Coordinates of C-alpha atoms in Angstrom, one line a residue:
X6 CA -1.8 -48.7 9.4
X7 CA 0.4 -46.4 11.5
X8 CA -0.7 -42.8 12.2
X9 CA 2.0 -41.2 10.0
X10 CA 1.0 -43.3 7.0
X11 CA -2.6 -42.5 7.7
X12 CA -1.8 -38.8 7.9
X13 CA 0.1 -38.9 4.6
X14 CA -2.7 -40.9 2.8
X15 CA -5.2 -38.3 4.0
X16 CA -2.9 -35.6 2.6
X17 CA -2.9 -37.5 -0.7
X18 CA -6.7 -37.5 -0.8
X19 CA -6.8 -33.7 0.0
X20 CA -4.2 -33.0 -2.8
X21 CA -6.5 -34.8 -5.3
X22 CA -9.4 -32.8 -4.1
X23 CA -7.4 -29.6 -4.6
X24 CA -6.3 -30.8 -8.0
X25 CA -10.0 -31.5 -9.1
X26 CA -11.1 -28.1 -7.7
X27 CA -8.3 -26.2 -9.4
X28 CA -9.0 -27.9 -12.7
X29 CA -12.7 -27.3 -12.4
X30 CA -12.2 -23.6 -11.7
X31 CA -9.8 -23.4 -14.7
X32 CA -12.3 -25.1 -17.0
X33 CA -15.1 -22.9 -15.7
X34 CA -13.0 -19.8 -16.5
X35 CA -11.6 -21.1 -19.8
X36 CA -13.8 -23.5 -21.7
X37 CA -16.9 -22.0 -23.4
X38 CA -15.8 -18.5 -22.3
X39 CA -15.4 -15.6 -24.6
X40 CA -12.1 -13.7 -24.8
X41 CA -13.7 -10.8 -23.0
X42 CA -14.7 -13.2 -20.1
X43 CA -11.3 -14.8 -19.9
X44 CA -9.7 -11.3 -19.8
X45 CA -11.9 -10.5 -16.8
X46 CA -10.8 -13.7 -15.1
X47 CA -7.1 -12.6 -15.7
X48 CA -6.2 -15.8 -17.6
X49 CA -6.0 -14.2 -21.1
X50 CA -4.2 -11.1 -22.4
X51 CA -5.7 -9.8 -25.7
X52 CA -4.7 -7.9 -27.7
X53 CA -1.0 -8.0 -27.2
X54 CA 1.8 -6.4 -29.2
X55 CA 4.9 -8.4 -30.1
X56 CA 7.5 -5.8 -29.1
X57 CA 10.7 -7.7 -29.9
X58 CA 12.2 -11.2 -30.1
X59 CA 15.7 -12.4 -29.4
X60 CA 17.7 -15.5 -28.9
X61 CA 18.4 -16.0 -25.2
X62 CA 20.7 -18.3 -23.3
X63 CA 20.8 -21.8 -24.6
X64 CA 19.7 -20.6 -28.0
X65 CA 16.1 -20.3 -26.8
X66 CA 13.7 -18.0 -28.5
X67 CA 12.5 -15.2 -26.2
X68 CA 9.7 -12.8 -27.1
X69 CA 8.7 -9.6 -25.3
X70 CA 5.0 -8.7 -25.5
X71 CA 2.9 -5.8 -24.1
X72 CA -0.9 -5.7 -23.6
X73 CA -2.8 -2.7 -24.6
X74 CA -5.7 -3.2 -22.2
X75 CA -4.1 -2.4 -18.9
X76 CA -7.2 -2.3 -16.6
X77 CA -7.8 -6.1 -16.6
X78 CA -6.7 -8.4 -13.8
X79 CA -3.9 -10.8 -14.4
X80 CA -3.1 -14.3 -13.0
X81 CA 0.1 -14.5 -15.1
X82 CA 3.4 -15.1 -13.2
X83 CA 6.9 -16.2 -13.9
X84 CA 7.4 -20.0 -14.4
X85 CA 3.8 -20.5 -15.6
X86 CA 3.0 -22.1 -19.0
X87 CA 1.2 -20.1 -21.6
X88 CA -0.2 -20.5 -25.2
X89 CA -0.2 -17.8 -27.9
X90 CA -3.1 -17.6 -30.4
X91 CA -4.5 -15.2 -33.0
X92 CA -8.0 -14.1 -33.8
X93 CA -7.0 -13.6 -37.5
X94 CA -9.3 -15.6 -39.9
X95 CA -7.9 -19.0 -41.0
X96 CA -5.4 -19.1 -38.1
X97 CA -7.8 -20.1 -35.3
X98 CA -7.2 -23.9 -35.2
X99 CA -5.2 -25.7 -32.5
X100 CA -2.2 -26.2 -34.8
X101 CA -1.8 -22.4 -34.9
X102 CA -0.9 -22.1 -31.3
X103 CA 2.6 -21.7 -29.8
X104 CA 3.3 -22.7 -26.2
X105 CA 5.9 -21.1 -23.9
X106 CA 7.0 -20.5 -20.3
X107 CA 6.9 -17.0 -18.7
X108 CA 10.3 -15.6 -17.7
X109 CA 9.1 -12.3 -16.3
X110 CA 5.9 -10.2 -15.9
X111 CA 5.6 -6.6 -14.8
X112 CA 2.5 -4.5 -15.1
X113 CA 1.6 -4.8 -18.8
X114 CA 4.8 -6.3 -20.1
X115 CA 5.8 -10.0 -20.3
X116 CA 8.8 -12.0 -21.5
X117 CA 8.2 -15.6 -22.6
X118 CA 10.5 -18.4 -23.8
X119 CA 8.8 -20.0 -26.8
X120 CA 9.0 -23.8 -27.4
X121 CA 9.7 -23.3 -31.1
X122 CA 12.8 -22.5 -33.1
X123 CA 11.3 -19.6 -35.1
X124 CA 8.3 -17.3 -34.7
X125 CA 5.4 -18.3 -37.0
X126 CA 4.2 -15.6 -39.4
X127 CA 0.7 -15.4 -37.8
X128 CA 2.3 -14.2 -34.5
X129 CA 3.6 -11.1 -36.3
X130 CA 0.3 -10.4 -38.1
X131 CA -1.5 -8.7 -35.3
X132 CA -4.7 -9.6 -33.2
X133 CA -2.4 -11.7 -31.0
X134 CA -3.4 -13.0 -27.6
X135 CA -2.0 -15.3 -24.9
X136 CA -3.7 -17.8 -22.6
X137 CA -2.6 -19.2 -19.3
X138 CA -2.4 -23.0 -19.3
X139 CA -3.4 -25.3 -16.5
X140 CA -0.4 -26.7 -14.6
X141 CA -1.1 -30.4 -14.5
X142 CA 2.6 -31.4 -14.2
X143 CA 3.0 -29.9 -10.7
X144 CA 0.1 -31.9 -9.3
X145 CA 1.5 -35.1 -10.9
X146 CA 4.9 -34.5 -9.3
X147 CA 3.4 -33.8 -5.9
X148 CA 1.2 -36.9 -6.1
X149 CA 4.3 -39.0 -7.1
X150 CA 6.3 -37.6 -4.2
X151 CA 3.6 -38.3 -1.6
X152 CA 3.3 -41.9 -2.8
X153 CA 7.0 -42.4 -2.5
X154 CA 7.0 -41.0 1.0
X155 CA 4.1 -43.3 2.0
X156 CA 5.8 -46.5 0.6
X157 CA 9.2 -45.2 1.8
X158 CA 11.3 -47.8 0.1
X159 CA 14.4 -45.6 0.6
X160 CA 15.8 -46.1 4.1
X161 CA 16.6 -42.4 4.7
X162 CA 13.2 -41.3 3.5
X163 CA 11.6 -43.8 5.9
X164 CA 13.7 -42.3 8.8
X165 CA 12.9 -38.7 7.9
X166 CA 9.2 -39.5 7.6
X167 CA 9.2 -40.7 11.2
X168 CA 11.4 -37.9 12.4
X169 CA 9.4 -35.1 10.8
X170 CA 5.9 -36.4 11.4
X171 CA 6.2 -39.3 13.9
X172 CA 7.6 -40.1 17.3
X173 CA 11.3 -40.5 16.3
X174 CA 13.5 -37.8 18.0
X175 CA 15.8 -35.7 15.8
X176 CA 19.5 -36.2 16.6
X177 CA 22.1 -33.4 17.1
X178 CA 25.9 -33.5 17.4
X179 CA 27.8 -31.7 20.1
X180 CA 30.1 -29.7 17.8
X181 CA 30.1 -25.9 18.4
X182 CA 31.1 -23.3 15.8
X183 CA 32.6 -19.9 16.4
X184 CA 30.2 -17.0 16.4
X185 CA 30.0 -15.1 13.1
X186 CA 30.7 -11.5 13.8
X187 CA 28.1 -9.8 11.7
X188 CA 25.3 -12.0 13.0
X189 CA 23.3 -11.4 16.2
X190 CA 22.9 -13.9 19.0
X191 CA 19.7 -15.6 17.7
X192 CA 21.1 -15.7 14.2
X193 CA 24.3 -17.4 15.4
X194 CA 22.2 -19.9 17.4
X195 CA 20.3 -20.7 14.3
X196 CA 23.5 -21.3 12.3
X197 CA 24.8 -23.5 15.2
X198 CA 21.5 -25.5 15.3
X199 CA 21.8 -26.1 11.5
X200 CA 25.4 -27.3 11.8
X201 CA 24.6 -29.6 14.8
X202 CA 21.4 -31.1 13.3
X203 CA 21.8 -34.6 11.9
X204 CA 18.2 -34.8 10.5
X205 CA 16.3 -31.5 10.7
X206 CA 16.6 -27.9 11.7
X207 CA 13.9 -25.1 11.6
X208 CA 14.6 -21.4 11.4
X209 CA 11.6 -19.3 12.2
X210 CA 12.3 -15.8 10.7
X211 CA 9.6 -13.1 11.5
X212 CA 9.6 -10.0 9.2
X213 CA 12.9 -8.1 9.0
X214 CA 14.9 -10.5 11.2
X215 CA 17.5 -11.3 8.6
X216 CA 16.2 -14.8 7.7
X217 CA 17.8 -14.8 4.3
X218 CA 21.1 -13.4 5.7
X219 CA 21.2 -16.3 8.3
X220 CA 20.3 -18.9 5.7
X221 CA 23.0 -17.7 3.3
X222 CA 25.5 -17.8 6.1
X223 CA 24.5 -21.4 7.0
X224 CA 24.7 -22.5 3.4
X225 CA 28.2 -21.0 3.1
X226 CA 29.3 -22.9 6.2
X227 CA 28.0 -26.1 4.7
X228 CA 29.8 -25.4 1.5
X229 CA 33.1 -24.9 3.4
X230 CA 32.4 -28.2 5.2
X231 CA 32.3 -29.8 1.7
X232 CA 28.7 -30.8 1.8
X233 CA 26.5 -31.3 -1.3
X234 CA 23.6 -28.8 -1.2
X235 CA 20.2 -28.3 -2.8
X236 CA 18.4 -25.0 -2.1
X237 CA 14.7 -24.7 -2.8
X238 CA 11.7 -22.4 -2.3
X239 CA 8.1 -22.5 -3.4
X240 CA 8.3 -19.5 -5.9
X241 CA 10.8 -18.6 -8.6
X242 CA 11.3 -15.2 -7.1
X243 CA 12.3 -16.6 -3.7
X244 CA 14.8 -19.0 -5.4
X245 CA 16.3 -16.2 -7.5
X246 CA 16.8 -14.0 -4.4
X247 CA 18.8 -16.8 -2.8
X248 CA 20.8 -17.5 -6.0
X249 CA 21.6 -13.8 -6.2
X250 CA 22.9 -13.7 -2.6
X251 CA 25.0 -16.9 -3.1
X252 CA 26.6 -15.5 -6.3
X253 CA 27.4 -12.3 -4.4
X254 CA 29.3 -14.5 -1.9
X255 CA 31.2 -16.2 -4.8
X256 CA 29.5 -19.6 -4.3
X257 CA 29.3 -21.6 -7.6
X258 CA 25.5 -22.0 -7.9
X259 CA 23.4 -23.7 -10.6
X260 CA 19.9 -22.5 -11.1
X261 CA 17.7 -25.2 -12.5
X262 CA 14.3 -24.5 -14.1
X263 CA 12.9 -21.2 -15.3
X264 CA 14.4 -18.1 -13.7
X265 CA 11.8 -15.5 -12.9
X266 CA 13.9 -12.5 -13.5
X267 CA 15.8 -11.6 -16.6
X268 CA 18.7 -10.2 -14.7
X269 CA 22.0 -11.4 -16.0
X270 CA 23.3 -12.3 -12.6
X271 CA 20.5 -15.0 -12.4
X272 CA 20.5 -16.0 -16.1
X273 CA 24.2 -16.7 -16.0
X274 CA 23.7 -19.4 -13.3
X275 CA 21.3 -21.5 -15.5
X276 CA 22.3 -24.7 -17.1
X277 CA 21.7 -23.3 -20.6
X278 CA 24.0 -20.3 -19.8
X279 CA 26.8 -22.4 -18.2
X280 CA 26.6 -24.8 -21.2
X281 CA 26.9 -21.9 -23.6
X282 CA 30.0 -20.5 -21.7
X283 CA 31.7 -23.9 -21.5
X284 CA 35.0 -24.3 -23.4
X285 CA 33.6 -27.4 -25.3
X286 CA 30.3 -25.6 -26.4
X287 CA 31.9 -24.4 -29.7
X288 CA 32.4 -28.1 -30.6
X289 CA 28.8 -28.9 -29.7
X290 CA 27.5 -26.1 -31.9
X291 CA 29.7 -27.4 -34.7
X292 CA 28.2 -30.9 -34.4
X293 CA 24.7 -29.5 -34.3
X294 CA 25.3 -27.5 -37.5
X295 CA 26.7 -30.6 -39.3
X296 CA 23.6 -32.5 -38.3
X297 CA 21.4 -29.9 -39.9
X298 CA 23.5 -29.8 -43.1
X299 CA 23.4 -33.6 -43.6
X300 CA 19.7 -33.7 -42.9
X301 CA 19.1 -31.0 -45.6
X302 CA 21.2 -33.0 -48.1
X303 CA 19.4 -36.2 -47.3
X304 CA 16.0 -34.6 -47.9
X305 CA 17.1 -33.4 -51.3
X306 CA 16.7 -36.9 -52.7
X307 CA 13.2 -37.5 -54.2
X308 CA 11.3 -40.8 -54.2
X309 CA 12.3 -41.8 -57.7
X310 CA 15.9 -42.5 -57.4
X311 CA 18.2 -45.4 -58.1
X312 CA 20.2 -47.7 -55.7
X313 CA 23.2 -45.4 -55.8
X314 CA 21.2 -42.4 -54.5
X315 CA 19.4 -44.7 -52.0
X316 CA 22.8 -45.9 -50.7
X317 CA 24.0 -42.3 -50.6
X318 CA 21.0 -41.2 -48.6
X319 CA 21.4 -44.1 -46.2
X320 CA 25.0 -43.1 -45.6
X321 CA 23.9 -39.5 -44.8
X322 CA 21.3 -40.7 -42.3
X323 CA 23.9 -42.9 -40.7
X324 CA 26.2 -39.9 -40.5
X325 CA 23.4 -37.9 -38.9
X326 CA 23.0 -40.7 -36.3
X327 CA 26.7 -40.8 -35.6
X328 CA 27.0 -37.0 -35.2
X329 CA 23.9 -36.9 -32.9
X330 CA 25.5 -39.6 -30.8
X331 CA 28.7 -37.6 -30.6
X332 CA 26.7 -34.4 -29.7
X333 CA 24.8 -36.3 -27.0
X334 CA 28.0 -37.6 -25.5
X335 CA 29.6 -34.1 -25.6
X336 CA 26.5 -32.6 -24.0
X337 CA 26.6 -35.2 -21.2
X338 CA 30.3 -34.4 -20.6
X339 CA 29.6 -30.7 -20.5
X340 CA 26.8 -31.2 -18.0
X341 CA 28.9 -33.6 -15.9
X342 CA 31.7 -31.0 -15.8
X343 CA 29.3 -28.2 -14.8
X344 CA 27.8 -30.4 -12.1
X345 CA 31.3 -31.3 -10.7
X346 CA 32.1 -27.5 -10.3
X347 CA 28.7 -26.7 -8.8
X348 CA 28.6 -26.1 -5.0
X349 CA 24.9 -25.4 -4.7
X350 CA 22.0 -26.5 -6.8
X351 CA 18.9 -24.3 -6.7
X352 CA 15.3 -24.9 -7.8
X353 CA 11.7 -24.4 -6.9
X354 CA 10.1 -27.2 -4.8
X355 CA 8.4 -28.8 -7.8
X356 CA 11.6 -28.0 -9.9
X357 CA 13.5 -30.4 -7.6
X358 CA 11.9 -33.2 -9.6
X359 CA 14.0 -32.1 -12.7
X360 CA 15.5 -35.0 -14.7
X361 CA 18.8 -33.2 -14.3
X362 CA 18.8 -34.1 -10.6
X363 CA 17.6 -37.7 -11.2
X364 CA 19.4 -40.2 -8.9
X365 CA 21.2 -37.4 -6.9
X366 CA 21.3 -37.2 -3.1
X367 CA 22.3 -34.2 -1.1
X368 CA 23.9 -33.9 2.3
X369 CA 21.6 -30.9 3.1
X370 CA 18.4 -29.6 1.5
X371 CA 17.6 -26.0 2.5
X372 CA 14.0 -25.0 2.0
X373 CA 13.3 -21.2 2.2
X374 CA 9.7 -19.7 2.6
X375 CA 8.8 -23.2 3.7
X376 CA 5.6 -21.9 5.3
X377 CA 4.2 -21.1 1.8
X378 CA 4.7 -24.5 0.2
X379 CA 2.1 -27.3 0.2
X380 CA 3.3 -30.3 2.2
X381 CA 3.2 -32.5 -0.9
X382 CA 5.5 -30.1 -2.8
X383 CA 7.9 -29.8 0.2
X384 CA 8.4 -33.6 0.1
X385 CA 9.8 -33.4 -3.5
X386 CA 13.3 -32.1 -2.5
X387 CA 13.2 -34.0 0.9
X388 CA 13.2 -37.3 -1.1
X389 CA 16.8 -36.3 -2.1
X390 CA 17.9 -35.3 1.4
X391 CA 20.1 -36.7 4.1
X392 CA 19.2 -33.7 6.2
X393 CA 16.6 -30.9 5.8
X394 CA 16.7 -27.3 6.9
X395 CA 13.4 -25.3 6.9
X396 CA 13.2 -21.5 7.0
X397 CA 10.1 -19.4 7.0
X398 CA 7.3 -17.7 9.1
X399 CA 4.1 -19.6 9.7
X400 CA 2.5 -16.4 11.0
X401 CA 2.4 -15.0 7.5
X402 CA 0.9 -16.1 4.2
X403 CA -0.2 -19.7 3.8
X404 CA 0.0 -21.6 0.5
X405 CA -2.8 -20.5 -1.9
X406 CA -5.5 -23.2 -1.9
X407 CA -8.5 -23.3 -4.3
X408 CA -10.6 -26.0 -2.5
X409 CA -12.3 -24.7 0.6
X410 CA -13.0 -28.2 1.8
X411 CA -9.4 -29.4 1.3
X412 CA -8.2 -26.3 3.2
X413 CA -10.6 -26.9 6.1
X414 CA -9.7 -30.6 6.3
X415 CA -5.9 -29.9 6.7
X416 CA -4.3 -29.1 3.3
X417 CA -3.6 -25.6 4.5
X418 CA -1.3 -26.9 7.3
X419 CA 2.3 -27.0 5.9
X420 CA 5.0 -29.4 6.8
X421 CA 6.9 -26.4 8.2
X422 CA 4.1 -25.8 10.7
X423 CA 3.9 -29.5 11.6
X424 CA 7.6 -29.8 12.3
X425 CA 7.8 -26.5 14.3
X426 CA 4.9 -27.7 16.5
X427 CA 6.0 -31.3 16.9
X428 CA 9.8 -30.9 17.2
X429 CA 10.4 -27.7 19.2
X430 CA 13.9 -28.9 20.0
X431 CA 14.8 -28.5 16.3
X432 CA 13.6 -24.9 16.0
X433 CA 15.2 -21.5 16.6
X434 CA 13.4 -18.2 16.2
X435 CA 15.2 -15.1 15.1
X436 CA 14.6 -12.4 17.7
X437 CA 16.0 -9.1 16.4
X438 CA 14.3 -7.3 13.5
X439 CA 16.1 -4.5 11.6
X440 CA 13.2 -3.1 9.4
X441 CA 10.7 -1.1 11.4
X442 CA 10.6 1.1 14.6
X443 CA 9.1 -0.4 17.7
X444 CA 5.7 1.3 17.2
X445 CA 5.2 -0.3 13.7
X446 CA 6.4 -3.7 15.0
X447 CA 4.5 -3.7 18.3
X448 CA 1.1 -5.0 17.4
X449 CA 2.3 -7.9 15.3
X450 CA 4.9 -8.7 18.0
X451 CA 2.2 -9.1 20.6
X452 CA -0.3 -10.8 18.4
X453 CA 1.9 -13.3 16.6
X454 CA 5.3 -13.5 18.2
X455 CA 4.5 -13.7 22.0
X456 CA 6.2 -10.3 22.4
X457 CA 9.7 -11.9 21.9
X458 CA 10.8 -9.7 19.0
X459 CA 13.1 -6.8 19.6
X460 CA 13.6 -3.8 17.4
X461 CA 17.3 -3.3 16.5
X462 CA 19.0 -0.1 17.5
X463 CA 19.2 1.0 13.8
X464 CA 15.4 1.2 13.6
X465 CA 15.3 4.2 15.8
X466 CA 16.6 6.2 12.8
X467 CA 13.9 4.9 10.5
X468 CA 11.8 8.0 10.6
X469 CA 10.7 10.7 8.1
X470 CA 11.6 14.3 9.1
X471 CA 8.7 15.9 11.0
X472 CA 6.9 12.5 11.3
X473 CA 8.7 11.3 14.4
X474 CA 5.6 11.5 16.5
X475 CA 3.4 9.7 14.0
X476 CA 5.1 6.5 12.7
X477 CA 1.6 4.8 12.6
X478 CA -1.7 6.3 11.6
X479 CA -5.2 4.9 11.2
X480 CA -7.4 7.3 9.2
X481 CA -11.0 6.3 10.2
X482 CA -13.5 6.7 7.4
X483 CA -16.5 5.8 9.6
X484 CA -19.6 8.0 8.8
X485 CA -18.1 9.4 5.6
X486 CA -20.3 7.2 3.4
X487 CA -17.4 5.6 1.6
X488 CA -19.2 2.3 0.9
X489 CA -17.6 -0.7 -0.7
X490 CA -19.1 -2.1 -3.9
X491 CA -18.6 -5.0 -6.3
X492 CA -16.7 -4.3 -9.5
X493 CA -19.3 -5.4 -12.2
X494 CA -16.8 -7.2 -14.4
X495 CA -14.8 -9.2 -11.9
X496 CA -17.1 -9.2 -8.9
X497 CA -14.0 -8.2 -6.8
X498 CA -14.6 -5.5 -4.1
X499 CA -13.6 -1.9 -4.4
X500 CA -14.3 1.4 -2.7
X501 CA -14.0 4.3 -5.1
X502 CA -14.3 7.1 -2.5
X503 CA -11.8 5.5 -0.2
X504 CA -9.4 5.1 -3.2
X505 CA -9.7 8.8 -4.1
X506 CA -9.1 9.8 -0.4
X507 CA -6.1 7.5 -0.2
X508 CA -4.5 9.2 -3.2
X509 CA -5.3 12.7 -1.8
X510 CA -3.8 11.8 1.6
X511 CA -0.7 10.2 0.0
X512 CA -0.2 13.4 -2.0
X513 CA -0.5 15.3 1.3
X514 CA 2.1 13.2 3.1
X515 CA 4.6 13.6 0.2
X516 CA 4.2 17.4 0.3
X517 CA 4.4 17.3 4.1
X518 CA 7.7 15.3 4.2
X519 CA 9.0 17.1 1.1
X520 CA 9.0 16.2 -2.5
X521 CA 12.7 17.0 -2.7
X522 CA 13.4 14.8 0.3
X523 CA 11.7 11.8 -1.3
X524 CA 13.5 12.3 -4.6
X525 CA 16.9 12.9 -3.0
X526 CA 16.7 9.9 -0.6
X527 CA 14.9 7.6 -3.1
X528 CA 12.4 6.7 -0.4
X529 CA 9.9 4.1 -1.7
X530 CA 6.2 4.0 -1.4
X531 CA 3.9 1.0 -1.2
X532 CA 0.1 0.9 -1.5
X533 CA -1.6 -2.3 -0.5
X534 CA -5.3 -3.1 -1.1
X535 CA -6.7 -6.5 -0.2
X536 CA -8.8 -6.7 -3.4
X537 CA -7.7 -6.7 -7.1
X538 CA -10.5 -4.3 -8.0
X539 CA -9.2 -1.7 -5.5
X540 CA -5.6 -2.2 -6.7
X541 CA -6.7 -1.5 -10.3
X542 CA -8.7 1.6 -9.1
X543 CA -5.6 3.0 -7.3
X544 CA -3.4 2.3 -10.2
X545 CA -5.7 4.0 -12.7
X546 CA -6.0 7.1 -10.4
X547 CA -2.3 7.4 -9.9
X548 CA -0.7 6.2 -13.1
X549 CA -3.4 6.9 -15.7
X550 CA -5.2 10.1 -14.4
X551 CA -4.1 13.7 -14.2
X552 CA -5.5 14.6 -10.8
X553 CA -2.3 13.8 -8.9
X554 CA 0.7 15.2 -10.8
X555 CA 2.9 14.8 -7.8
X556 CA 2.1 11.1 -7.6
X557 CA 2.6 10.6 -11.3
X558 CA 6.0 12.1 -11.0
X559 CA 6.8 9.5 -8.3
X560 CA 5.6 6.5 -10.4
X561 CA 9.1 4.9 -10.3
X562 CA 9.0 4.9 -6.5
X563 CA 5.4 3.8 -6.0
X564 CA 4.3 0.1 -6.0
X565 CA 0.5 -0.7 -5.8
X566 CA -0.4 -4.4 -5.2
X567 CA -2.3 -6.9 -3.2
X568 CA -0.9 -8.3 0.1
X569 CA 0.5 -11.3 -1.7
X570 CA 2.4 -9.1 -4.1
X571 CA 4.3 -7.5 -1.2
X572 CA 5.3 -10.8 0.6
X573 CA 9.0 -10.6 1.5
X574 CA 9.3 -6.9 0.5
X575 CA 9.6 -3.6 2.4
X576 CA 8.8 0.1 1.5
X577 CA 9.7 3.3 3.4
X578 CA 6.1 4.5 3.4
X579 CA 3.4 1.9 3.4
X580 CA -0.3 2.7 3.0
X581 CA -3.1 0.2 3.3
X582 CA -6.6 0.9 1.8
X583 CA -8.7 -1.6 3.8
X584 CA -11.6 -1.2 1.4
X585 CA -14.4 -2.8 3.3
X586 CA -17.2 -0.5 4.5
X587 CA -20.8 -1.7 4.8
X588 CA -23.7 -1.8 7.2
X589 CA -23.6 -5.6 7.6
X590 CA -20.0 -5.5 9.0
X591 CA -18.8 -8.0 6.3
X592 CA -15.1 -7.9 5.9
X593 CA -14.5 -11.1 3.7
X594 CA -11.0 -12.4 3.7
X595 CA -9.7 -9.4 5.6
X596 CA -10.5 -11.6 8.5
X597 CA -7.4 -13.7 7.6
X598 CA -5.1 -12.4 10.4
X599 CA -1.9 -13.9 8.9
X600 CA -2.5 -12.0 5.6
X601 CA -2.9 -8.8 7.6
X602 CA 0.3 -9.6 9.5
X603 CA 2.1 -9.4 6.1
X604 CA 0.6 -6.1 5.3
X605 CA 1.3 -4.6 8.7
X606 CA 5.0 -5.5 8.7
X607 CA 6.2 -4.1 5.3
X608 CA 6.7 -0.5 6.4
X609 CA 10.2 0.7 7.2
X610 CA 9.5 4.3 8.4
X611 CA 5.7 5.0 8.4
X612 CA 2.5 2.9 8.3
X613 CA -0.9 4.4 7.3
X614 CA -4.1 2.5 7.4
X615 CA -7.3 3.9 5.8
X616 CA -10.5 2.1 6.7
X617 CA -14.0 2.2 8.3
X618 CA -13.8 1.3 12.0
X619 CA -17.5 0.8 12.3
X620 CA -17.3 -2.1 9.8
X621 CA -13.8 -3.5 10.6
X622 CA -13.8 -3.3 14.4
X623 CA -16.7 -5.7 14.7
X624 CA -14.0 -8.3 14.1
X625 CA -11.9 -8.9 17.3
X626 CA -8.5 -8.7 15.4
X627 CA -9.3 -5.3 13.9
X628 CA -10.8 -4.1 17.2
X629 CA -7.5 -4.8 19.0
X630 CA -5.6 -3.2 16.1
X631 CA -7.6 -0.1 16.4
X632 CA -7.1 0.0 20.1
X633 CA -3.3 -0.3 19.5
X634 CA -3.3 2.7 17.1
X635 CA -5.4 4.7 19.6
X636 CA -3.0 3.9 22.5
X637 CA 0.0 5.1 20.3
X638 CA -1.8 8.4 19.4
X639 CA -2.1 7.1 15.8
X640 CA -5.9 7.4 15.4
X641 CA -7.4 10.2 13.2
X642 CA -10.8 10.7 11.7
X643 CA -11.3 11.3 8.0
X644 CA -13.3 14.4 9.0
X645 CA -10.1 16.2 10.1
X646 CA -9.1 16.2 6.4
X647 CA -12.4 16.9 4.6

């Protein structure tokens, strides 16, 4: 067995291990657990209120719900499958459940597309809840894709397998394209590399370097060249961002699968919406209506009827079959017509297995946020590719993996990482970042990007009035007795006194910079905490309490979330409550340097860390980080503020 096949077979084993672990964890959380326990685990919302229902695109039934218990954790996210239930007596059997797919989740509100034509009575009768379902289908698609890559019956798949993982060298043409005026030198080089690549190109885009801008430009160039294109990313949100940018450029894009956001701009690009807007859709609706009418008439005949009625009913069912056949043909024509006009198809990695794309092959497959996709998922769109373009940053968040063993044995290494390490000639790093001043960028630049990043000229103006000398601050809580503790319900870590100080200090900064300035400029504020329990604590202090009226008044400008929740985002003021403070020096998954890199690179104008140096600096990464803040006059002790 050759080494590439061996590597892929090992990947298949690790995927199965992850599958088993994920399912085991789900069952542990779900089966034999009370509603209260499932709520703590974040896999159930109960009770929820059915706020409203409406018919969405493609005549699908959408419901908006709101949970009344806001302090529980939540694992719900767009694109995930859910099941509604009720705790009303006599409605607790399996048949009284309705499944759906989440369109959108924000705080305590959720929009779900139901897989039924009408809302059952019990859903409107109160005591309603919703469970998160286990996603078996994604694992099946990943397993199927890996098996197809291993056997590689398709000639191009066999070649790409050897180019991406083996000893075969990627090929490039000699064609040169004119520099695009609004792109910098490294962005233009990336676009040129993509155009010249015959097999693979990799764009490494560190935070704020305009990776999405570069990718959209390269996609537009490929569209102009008449190439067929599929654009993918691991998450719905990342796909939707690309679709939004492509639509802004006037590129005809078709969004397959479940859009995460309910914005019209995105919804209008779905197959359902484009079908509804098609000139022939009225005829399709008419045919569907006729089918319903004939079915109703046919069902009127009872069992005891003569040969005449029997013949009549037979004729009606024959007519139903004929109309359905006509409707199916019309539907196929509408889809064919939409596909002919589409320049770019867009989906998640797993969504690329959609039956709508069956048998299709693309000149170029673009994969954004490729460093966050499991290798098995990344192969799904590559199976349809003549050429593949990866874009991402392997110095930031990895894919989420449940099995510690699978992660340790190699599942955590993505295809993006493998290609960037094995085929350096196919890679271009973007070198100029436009988000943060040099002082905020500096530590990550040295630690993760070999000091190659440059801060663009515009970042010099990214300062708050009066804060020019302090773009970065570490408020050291050592000795203050702010000790971390486990939240009893979830066993997640929190630090109540650090959370209270964080709110007080944020209040102080807003007053210092000027409440009117914040309001007038619309400056945004982000609070990151590494643990869900600390996030919940900060949210309750700011949004539910009455101790910080200034902060409550800013609730529309403040986002509080974990590191993962801020991936790909930026805020003018970014505060990080590091949470861990204990005598043993335990810092848990704060030791994940790549996760910290995400947190440290979200700030546009000011970055504030709040944490206990005596606990954190026992770790070499945090020791160096602390030294960096000290060397930039950013170190302060909490005692200065008490």
